[in-house]
Coordinates of C-alpha atoms in Angstrom, one line a residue:
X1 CA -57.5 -46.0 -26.8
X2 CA -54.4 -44.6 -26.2
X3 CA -52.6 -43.2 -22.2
X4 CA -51.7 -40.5 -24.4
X5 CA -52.9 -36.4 -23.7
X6 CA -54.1 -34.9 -26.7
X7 CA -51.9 -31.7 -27.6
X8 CA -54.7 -29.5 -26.9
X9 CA -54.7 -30.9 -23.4
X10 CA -51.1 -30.3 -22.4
X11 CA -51.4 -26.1 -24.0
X12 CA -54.2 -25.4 -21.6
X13 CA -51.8 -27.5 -18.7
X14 CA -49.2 -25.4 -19.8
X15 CA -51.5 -22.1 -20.4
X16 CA -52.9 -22.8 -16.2
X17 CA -49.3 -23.1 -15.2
X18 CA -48.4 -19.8 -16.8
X19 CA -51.4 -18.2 -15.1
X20 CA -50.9 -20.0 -11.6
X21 CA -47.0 -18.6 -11.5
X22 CA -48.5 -14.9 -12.5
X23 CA -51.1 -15.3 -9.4
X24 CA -48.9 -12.6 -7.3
X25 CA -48.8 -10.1 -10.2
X26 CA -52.6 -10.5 -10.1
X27 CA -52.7 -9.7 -6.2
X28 CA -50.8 -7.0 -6.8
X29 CA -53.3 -5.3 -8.9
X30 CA -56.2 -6.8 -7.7
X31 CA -55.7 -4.3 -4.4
X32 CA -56.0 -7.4 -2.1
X33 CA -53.1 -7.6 0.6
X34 CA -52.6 -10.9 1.9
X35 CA -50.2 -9.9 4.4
X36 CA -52.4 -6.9 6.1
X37 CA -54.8 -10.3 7.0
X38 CA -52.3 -12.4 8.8
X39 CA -52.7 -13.7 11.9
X40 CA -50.7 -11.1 14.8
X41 CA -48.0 -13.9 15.7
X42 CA -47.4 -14.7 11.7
X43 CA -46.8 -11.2 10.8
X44 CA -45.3 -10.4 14.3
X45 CA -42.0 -12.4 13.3
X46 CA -42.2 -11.9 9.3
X47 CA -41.6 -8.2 10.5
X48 CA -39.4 -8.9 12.7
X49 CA -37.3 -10.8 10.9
X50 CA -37.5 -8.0 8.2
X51 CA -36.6 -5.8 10.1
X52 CA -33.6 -7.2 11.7
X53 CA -32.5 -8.4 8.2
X54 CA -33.6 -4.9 6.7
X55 CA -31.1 -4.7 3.5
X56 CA -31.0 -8.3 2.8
X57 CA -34.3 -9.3 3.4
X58 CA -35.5 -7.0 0.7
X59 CA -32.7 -8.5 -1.5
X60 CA -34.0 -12.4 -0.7
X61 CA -37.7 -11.6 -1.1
X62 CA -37.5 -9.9 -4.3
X63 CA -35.3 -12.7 -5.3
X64 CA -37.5 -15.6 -4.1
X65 CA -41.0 -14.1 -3.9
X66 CA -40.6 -11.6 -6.6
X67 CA -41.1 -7.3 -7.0
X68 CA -44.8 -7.2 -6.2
X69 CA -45.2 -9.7 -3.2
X70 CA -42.1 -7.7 -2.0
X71 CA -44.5 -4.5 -2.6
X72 CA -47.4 -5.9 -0.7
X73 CA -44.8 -6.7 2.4
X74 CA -43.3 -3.3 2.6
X75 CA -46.4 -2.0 2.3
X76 CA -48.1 -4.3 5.0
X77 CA -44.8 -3.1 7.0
X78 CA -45.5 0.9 6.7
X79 CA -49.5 -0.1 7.0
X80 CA -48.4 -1.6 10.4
X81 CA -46.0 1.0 11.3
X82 CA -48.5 4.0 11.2
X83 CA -51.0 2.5 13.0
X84 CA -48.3 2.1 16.1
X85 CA -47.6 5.4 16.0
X86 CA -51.1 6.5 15.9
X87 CA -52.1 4.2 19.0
X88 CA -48.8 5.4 20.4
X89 CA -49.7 9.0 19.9
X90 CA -53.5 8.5 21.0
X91 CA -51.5 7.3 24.9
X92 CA -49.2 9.8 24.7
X93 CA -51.0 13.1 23.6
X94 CA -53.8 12.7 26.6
X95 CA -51.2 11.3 29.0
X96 CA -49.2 14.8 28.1
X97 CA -52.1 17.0 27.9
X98 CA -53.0 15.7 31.5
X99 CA -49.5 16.6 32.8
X100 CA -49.3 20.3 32.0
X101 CA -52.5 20.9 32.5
X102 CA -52.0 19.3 36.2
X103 CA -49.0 21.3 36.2
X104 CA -50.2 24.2 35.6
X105 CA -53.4 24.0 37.9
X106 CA -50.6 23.4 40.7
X107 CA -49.0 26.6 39.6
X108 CA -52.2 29.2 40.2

């Protein structure tokens, strides 16, 4: 017996390869965000970092992590973004509403 891999052997290597480099394109349609289910500190500085490097960071991570991981980021970013505002708007709203309506009891 020979040390030698059949040919057969090194076209399904080559075939799993192919698929493992493809796995982001899959996440991408497979409607599975990895980066919504990070940890708060881990996506705490990946935003923050994107954002403080806005142009360029989009520039190195479709470079390096390619179009749709860049996708799932920005929208992990804007997914995170809107639910700030919302729990900004849910203080603010009742805080304001409170005000004038203090305000205007005062008044009569």
């Amino acid at each position: 017996m020979t040390d030698r891999q059949d040919p057969g052997d090194l076209r399904a290597a080559r075939e799993g390869y192919r698929k493992g480099n493809a796995l982001s394109d899959t996440e991408a349609g497979s409607g599975e965000n990895r980066f919504l289910v990070m940890d708060f500190w881990e996506f705490a500085i990946i935003s923050t970092l994107m954002i403080v490097f806005f142009p360029w960071s989009l520039l190195f991570c479709v470079f390096v992590y390619g179009m749709a991981d860049t996708k799932l980021i920005v929208i992990a970013l804007l997914h995170d973004w809107v639910k700030t505002v919302l729990a900004v708007l849910s203080v603010l709203v009742p805080f304001v509403v409170l005000v004038v309506g203090l305000v205007v009891w005062l008044i009569r």
